[in-house]
Short mmCIF file of C-alpha atoms and ligand atoms in Angstrom, two decimals:
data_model
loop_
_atom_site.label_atom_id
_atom_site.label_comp_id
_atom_site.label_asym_id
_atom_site.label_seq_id
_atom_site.Cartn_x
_atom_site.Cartn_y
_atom_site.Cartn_z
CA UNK A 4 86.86 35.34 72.48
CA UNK A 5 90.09 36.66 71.23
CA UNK A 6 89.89 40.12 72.02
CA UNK A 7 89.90 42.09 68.96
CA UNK A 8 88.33 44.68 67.95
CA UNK A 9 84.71 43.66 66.52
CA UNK A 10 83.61 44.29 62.99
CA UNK A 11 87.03 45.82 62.41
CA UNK A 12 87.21 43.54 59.16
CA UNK A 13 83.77 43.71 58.33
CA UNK A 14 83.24 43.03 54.98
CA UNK A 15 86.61 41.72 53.90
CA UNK A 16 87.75 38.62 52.59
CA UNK A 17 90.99 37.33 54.19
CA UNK A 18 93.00 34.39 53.11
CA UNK A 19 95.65 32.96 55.74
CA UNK A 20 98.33 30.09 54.38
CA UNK A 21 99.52 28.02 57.11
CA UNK A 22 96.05 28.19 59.35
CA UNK A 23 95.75 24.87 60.35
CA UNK A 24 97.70 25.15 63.66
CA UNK A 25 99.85 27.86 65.80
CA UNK A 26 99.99 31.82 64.55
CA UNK A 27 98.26 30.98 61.33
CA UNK A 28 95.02 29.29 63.33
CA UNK A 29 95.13 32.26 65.79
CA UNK A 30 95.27 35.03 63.38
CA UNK A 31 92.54 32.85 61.33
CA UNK A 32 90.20 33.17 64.45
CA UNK A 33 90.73 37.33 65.41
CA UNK A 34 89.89 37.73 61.63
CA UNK A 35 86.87 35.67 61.64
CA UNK A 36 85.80 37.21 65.54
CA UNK A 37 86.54 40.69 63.40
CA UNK A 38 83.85 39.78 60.52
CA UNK A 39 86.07 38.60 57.67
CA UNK A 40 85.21 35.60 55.43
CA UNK A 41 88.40 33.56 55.23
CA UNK A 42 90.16 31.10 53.31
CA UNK A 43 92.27 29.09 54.99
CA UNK A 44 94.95 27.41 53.19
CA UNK A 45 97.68 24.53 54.51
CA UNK A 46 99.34 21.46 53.20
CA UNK A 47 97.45 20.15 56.02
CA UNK A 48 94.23 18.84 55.19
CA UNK A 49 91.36 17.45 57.06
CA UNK A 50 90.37 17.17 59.78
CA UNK A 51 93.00 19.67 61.37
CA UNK A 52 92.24 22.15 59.18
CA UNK A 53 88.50 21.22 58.51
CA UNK A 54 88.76 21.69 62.93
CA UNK A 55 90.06 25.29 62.29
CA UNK A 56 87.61 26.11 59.63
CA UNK A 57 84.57 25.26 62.17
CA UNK A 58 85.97 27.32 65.09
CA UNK A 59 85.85 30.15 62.45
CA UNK A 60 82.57 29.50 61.56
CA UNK A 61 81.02 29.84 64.37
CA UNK A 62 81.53 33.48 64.57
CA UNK A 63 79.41 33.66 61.68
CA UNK A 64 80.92 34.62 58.42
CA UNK A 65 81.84 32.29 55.28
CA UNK A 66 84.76 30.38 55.32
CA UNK A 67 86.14 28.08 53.01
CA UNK A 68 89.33 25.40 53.20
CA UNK A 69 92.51 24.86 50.38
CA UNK A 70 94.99 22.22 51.14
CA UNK A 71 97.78 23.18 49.35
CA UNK A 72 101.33 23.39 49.12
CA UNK A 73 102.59 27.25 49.18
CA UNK A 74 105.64 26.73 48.07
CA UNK A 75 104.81 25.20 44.42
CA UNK A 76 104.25 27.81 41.84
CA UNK A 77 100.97 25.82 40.31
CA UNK A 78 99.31 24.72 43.70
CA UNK A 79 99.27 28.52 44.51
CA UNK A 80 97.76 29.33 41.09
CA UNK A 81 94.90 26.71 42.26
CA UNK A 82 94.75 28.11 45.65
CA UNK A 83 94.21 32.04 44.87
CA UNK A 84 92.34 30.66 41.54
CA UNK A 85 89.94 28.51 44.33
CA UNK A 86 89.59 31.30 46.31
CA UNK A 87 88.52 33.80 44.03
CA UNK A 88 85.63 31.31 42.96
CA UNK A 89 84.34 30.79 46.36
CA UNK A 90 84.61 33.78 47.94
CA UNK A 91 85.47 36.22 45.34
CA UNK A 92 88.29 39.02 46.12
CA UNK A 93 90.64 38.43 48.14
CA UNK A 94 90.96 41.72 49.97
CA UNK A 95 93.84 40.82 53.25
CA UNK A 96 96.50 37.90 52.34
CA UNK A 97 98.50 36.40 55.13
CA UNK A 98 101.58 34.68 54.20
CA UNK A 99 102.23 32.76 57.17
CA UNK A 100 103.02 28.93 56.53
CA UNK A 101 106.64 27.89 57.10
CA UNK A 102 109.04 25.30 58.94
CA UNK A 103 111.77 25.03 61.24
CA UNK A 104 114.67 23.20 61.44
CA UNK A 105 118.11 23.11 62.76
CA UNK A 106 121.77 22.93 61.71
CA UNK A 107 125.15 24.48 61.67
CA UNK A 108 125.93 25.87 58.49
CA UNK A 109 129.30 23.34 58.60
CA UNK A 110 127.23 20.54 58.63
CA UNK A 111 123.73 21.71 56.64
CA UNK A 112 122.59 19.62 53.84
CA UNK A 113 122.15 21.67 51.05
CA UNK A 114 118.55 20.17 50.75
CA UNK A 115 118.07 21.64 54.21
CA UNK A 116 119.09 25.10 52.92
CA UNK A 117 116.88 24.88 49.53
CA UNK A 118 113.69 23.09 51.61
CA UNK A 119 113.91 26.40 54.18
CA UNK A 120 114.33 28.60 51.50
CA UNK A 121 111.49 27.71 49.48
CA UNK A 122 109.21 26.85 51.99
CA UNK A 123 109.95 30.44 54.23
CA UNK A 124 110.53 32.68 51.40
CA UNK A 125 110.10 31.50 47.88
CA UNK A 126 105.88 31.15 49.23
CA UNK A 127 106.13 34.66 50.07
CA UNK A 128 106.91 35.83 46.42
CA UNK A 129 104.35 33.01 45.06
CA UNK A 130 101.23 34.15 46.98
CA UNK A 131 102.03 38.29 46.80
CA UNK A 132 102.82 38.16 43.16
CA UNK A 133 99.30 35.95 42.86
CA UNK A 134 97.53 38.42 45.14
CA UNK A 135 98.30 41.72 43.93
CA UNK A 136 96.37 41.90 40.10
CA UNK A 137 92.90 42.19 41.78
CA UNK A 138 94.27 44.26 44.68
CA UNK A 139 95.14 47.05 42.36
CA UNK A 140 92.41 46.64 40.07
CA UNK A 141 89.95 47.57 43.46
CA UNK A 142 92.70 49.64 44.88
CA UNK A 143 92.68 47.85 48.48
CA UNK A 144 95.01 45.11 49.62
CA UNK A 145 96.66 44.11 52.78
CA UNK A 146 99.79 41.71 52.14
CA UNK A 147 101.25 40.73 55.71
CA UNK A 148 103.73 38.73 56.10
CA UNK A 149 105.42 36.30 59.10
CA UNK A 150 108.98 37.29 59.36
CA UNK A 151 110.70 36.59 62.97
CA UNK A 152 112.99 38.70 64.76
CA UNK A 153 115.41 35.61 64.40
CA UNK A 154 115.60 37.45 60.73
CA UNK A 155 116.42 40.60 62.49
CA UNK A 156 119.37 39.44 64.80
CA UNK A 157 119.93 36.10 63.13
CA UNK A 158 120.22 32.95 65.47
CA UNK A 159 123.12 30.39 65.46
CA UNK A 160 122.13 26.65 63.96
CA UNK A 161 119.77 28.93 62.09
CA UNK A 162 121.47 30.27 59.11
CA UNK A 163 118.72 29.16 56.62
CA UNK A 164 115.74 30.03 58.63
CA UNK A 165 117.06 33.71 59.33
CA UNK A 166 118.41 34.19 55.67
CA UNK A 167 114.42 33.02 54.63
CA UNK A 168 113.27 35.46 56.53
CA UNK A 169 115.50 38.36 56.38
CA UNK A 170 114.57 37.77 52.80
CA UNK A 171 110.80 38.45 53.63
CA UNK A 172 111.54 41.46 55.49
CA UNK A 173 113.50 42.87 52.26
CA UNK A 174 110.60 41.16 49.74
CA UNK A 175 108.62 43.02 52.20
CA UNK A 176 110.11 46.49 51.89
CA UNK A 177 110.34 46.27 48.19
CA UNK A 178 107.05 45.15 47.12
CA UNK A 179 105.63 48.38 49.76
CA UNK A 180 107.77 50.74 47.49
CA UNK A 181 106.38 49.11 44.20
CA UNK A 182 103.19 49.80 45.15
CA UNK A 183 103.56 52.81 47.16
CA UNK A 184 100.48 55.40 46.16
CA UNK A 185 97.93 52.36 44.29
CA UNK A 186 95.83 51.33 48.06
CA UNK A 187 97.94 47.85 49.04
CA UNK A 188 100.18 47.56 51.89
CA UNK A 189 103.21 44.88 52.91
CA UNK A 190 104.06 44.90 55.69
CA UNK A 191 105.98 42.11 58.19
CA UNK A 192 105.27 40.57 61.80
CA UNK A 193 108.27 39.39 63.28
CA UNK A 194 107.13 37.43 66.52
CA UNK A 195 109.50 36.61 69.01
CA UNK A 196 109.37 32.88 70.59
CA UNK A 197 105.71 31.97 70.57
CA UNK A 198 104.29 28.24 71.93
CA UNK A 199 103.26 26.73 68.72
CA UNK A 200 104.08 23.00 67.43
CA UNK A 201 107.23 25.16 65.03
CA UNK A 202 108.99 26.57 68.55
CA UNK A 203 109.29 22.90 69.90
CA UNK A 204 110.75 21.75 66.83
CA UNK A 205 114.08 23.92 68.33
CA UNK A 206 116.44 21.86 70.85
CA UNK A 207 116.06 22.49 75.08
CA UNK A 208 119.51 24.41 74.93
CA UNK A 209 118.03 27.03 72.27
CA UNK A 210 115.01 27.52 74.63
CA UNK A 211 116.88 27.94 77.40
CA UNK A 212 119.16 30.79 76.40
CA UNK A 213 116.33 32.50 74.79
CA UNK A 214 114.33 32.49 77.73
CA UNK A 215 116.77 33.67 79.68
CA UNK A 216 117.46 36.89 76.84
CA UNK A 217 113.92 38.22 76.88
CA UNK A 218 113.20 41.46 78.91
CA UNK A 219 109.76 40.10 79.18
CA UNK A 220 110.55 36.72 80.62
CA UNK A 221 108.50 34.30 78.90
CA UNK A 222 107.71 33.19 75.41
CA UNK A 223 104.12 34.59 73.79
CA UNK A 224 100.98 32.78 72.87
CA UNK A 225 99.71 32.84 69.24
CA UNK A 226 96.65 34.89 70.48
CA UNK A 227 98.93 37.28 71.57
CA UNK A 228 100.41 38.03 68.27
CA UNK A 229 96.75 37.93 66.31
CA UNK A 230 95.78 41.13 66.93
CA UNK A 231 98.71 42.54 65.13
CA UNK A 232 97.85 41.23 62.63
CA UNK A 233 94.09 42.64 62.80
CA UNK A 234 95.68 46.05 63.39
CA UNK A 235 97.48 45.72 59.41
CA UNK A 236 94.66 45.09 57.91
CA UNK A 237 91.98 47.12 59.42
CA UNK A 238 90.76 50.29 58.47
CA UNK A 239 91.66 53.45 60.14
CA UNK A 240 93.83 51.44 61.82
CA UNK A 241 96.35 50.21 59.42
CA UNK A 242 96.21 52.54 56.80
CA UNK A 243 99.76 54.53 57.60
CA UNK A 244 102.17 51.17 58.11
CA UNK A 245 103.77 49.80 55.02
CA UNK A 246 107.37 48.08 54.65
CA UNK A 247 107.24 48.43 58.36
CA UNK A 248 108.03 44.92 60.81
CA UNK A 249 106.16 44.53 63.53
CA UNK A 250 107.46 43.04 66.65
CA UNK A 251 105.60 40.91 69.17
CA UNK A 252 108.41 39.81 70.34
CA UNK A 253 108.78 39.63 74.58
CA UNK A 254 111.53 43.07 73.54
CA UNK A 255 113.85 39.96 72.59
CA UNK A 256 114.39 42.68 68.97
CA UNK A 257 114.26 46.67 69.55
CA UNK A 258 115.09 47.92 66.65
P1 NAI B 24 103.09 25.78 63.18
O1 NAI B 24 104.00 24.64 62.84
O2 NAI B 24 102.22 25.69 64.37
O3 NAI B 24 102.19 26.13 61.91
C1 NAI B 24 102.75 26.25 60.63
C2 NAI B 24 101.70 25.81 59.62
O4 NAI B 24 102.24 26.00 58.30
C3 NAI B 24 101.36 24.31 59.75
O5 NAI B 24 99.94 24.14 59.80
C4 NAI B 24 101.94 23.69 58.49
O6 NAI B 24 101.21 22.58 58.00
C5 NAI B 24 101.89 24.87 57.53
N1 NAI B 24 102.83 24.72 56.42
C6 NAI B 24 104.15 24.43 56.50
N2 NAI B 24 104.67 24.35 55.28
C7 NAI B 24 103.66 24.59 54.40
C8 NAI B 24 103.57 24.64 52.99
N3 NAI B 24 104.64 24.40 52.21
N4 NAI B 24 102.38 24.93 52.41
C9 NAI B 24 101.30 25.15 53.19
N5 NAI B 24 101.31 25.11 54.53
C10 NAI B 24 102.48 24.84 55.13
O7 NAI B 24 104.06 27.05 63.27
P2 NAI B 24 103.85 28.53 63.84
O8 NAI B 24 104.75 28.67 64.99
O9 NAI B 24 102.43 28.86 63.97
O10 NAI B 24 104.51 29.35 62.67
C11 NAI B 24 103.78 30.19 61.77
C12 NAI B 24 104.74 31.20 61.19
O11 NAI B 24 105.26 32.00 62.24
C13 NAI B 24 105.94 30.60 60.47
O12 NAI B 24 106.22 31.35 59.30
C14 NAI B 24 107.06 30.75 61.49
O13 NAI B 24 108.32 30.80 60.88
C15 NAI B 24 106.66 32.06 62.12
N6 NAI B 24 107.24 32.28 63.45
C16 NAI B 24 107.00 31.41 64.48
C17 NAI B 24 107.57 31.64 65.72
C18 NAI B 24 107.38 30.71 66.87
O14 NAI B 24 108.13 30.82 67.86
N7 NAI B 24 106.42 29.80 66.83
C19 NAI B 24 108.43 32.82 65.95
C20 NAI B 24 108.58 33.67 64.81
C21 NAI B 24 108.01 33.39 63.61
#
């Protein structure tokens, strides 16, 4: 059990990029324990994500699986274009898929730089822009989108990763003024250090200074960051936040 609220997503379709492991899995699970039918989407295909897919099922509701690559303009075409087919709207979109690396600007390749940058933020653009026709046409949608509070107070040897996702804090903020008034929402969750495969990617003397920052004292767990993102898109519940970030982050960010 995850904890979350039950049925709070009855009836809604959900699809969650980057759900074959860490955040992405966890917030794949709370929606399916909520009611949603999900697609999951990753560049990571079977089994992992086929593994994913059947812990979702078993709460009961449909869920289907994408592998695809969010950062290239035509595999998300197929990907929202597959979804729509086999589960019909997509109600609740979860951009969550990215990387993490590490480098000091003096030394980072620009390849690094462009890799980060499409992977973190250029996705972000790709799947909202594909999401948003049917949204408004029903006027409902939930966009929600992974930031981290490393975009909030950057992070050194992480100059790309915090300029992707400052960038999806202000993509964020923009797209919730566009459509201000029409029924869909953006809004960002910035997670502080979480225990995924992504936060061992960053070197022993990163952790250990950050550990040592956080009021809280210890890094989170990806279930602990899933219900915030059940609270976004549920209904009473996250009707009045939009351009807002979100910050399960062990107070490392208060903003
Ligand atoms: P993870 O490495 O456990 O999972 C990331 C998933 O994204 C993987 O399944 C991977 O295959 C997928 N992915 C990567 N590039 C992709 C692409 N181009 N197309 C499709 N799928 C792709 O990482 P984690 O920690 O669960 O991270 C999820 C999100 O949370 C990321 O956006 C990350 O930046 C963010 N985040 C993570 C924090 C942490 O400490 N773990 C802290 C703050 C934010």
């Amino acid at each position: 059990m995850t904890g979350v609220p039950i049925a709070a997503l009855d009836g809604r379709t959900a699809l969650v990029t980057g759900a074959a492991s860490g955040i992405g899995a966890a917030i794949a699970l709370a929606y399916a324990e909520a009611g949603a039918r999900l697609c999951l989407a990753d560049r990571t295909g079977e089994p992992v994500l086929d593994a994913v897919r059947k812990r979702c099922a078993a709460f009961g509701h449909e869920v289907v699986t994408v592998q695809a690559d969010v950062s290239s303009e035509p595999e998300v075409e197929r990907l929202f274009g597959a979804a729509r087919v086999m589960l019909g709207a997509v109600d609740v979109v979860v951009n969550n898929a990215g990387i993490l690396t590490e480098s000091p600007v003096l030394d980072m390749p620009t390849a690094l730089f462009d890799e980060m940058l499409s992977i973190n933020l250029r996705s972000v653009f790709l799947c909202s822009r594909a999401a948003l026709p049917p949204m408004l046409a029903a006027g409902f949608g939930r966009i929600i989108n992974i930031a981290s509070q490393v975009g909030q107070r950057g992070g050194a040897g992480l100059a790309h990763y915090a300029a992707a996702k400052a960038g999806v804090i202000g993509f964020t903020k923009s797209l919730a003024r566009e459509v201000g008034g029409t029924g869909v929402t953006a809004n960002c969750i910035a997670p502080g250090p979480i225990n995924t495969p992504l936060g061992g990617t960053l070197s022993d003397e990163w952790t250990r200074t950050l550990m040592a920052e956080l009021p809280l004292k210890r890094s989170g767990e990806p279930h602990e960051v899933a219900p915030t993102a059940v609270l976004l898109a549920s209904e009473p519940g996250g009707n009045l936040y939009t351009g807002q970030t979100l910050g399960p982050n062990s107070g490392h960010v208060m903003p």
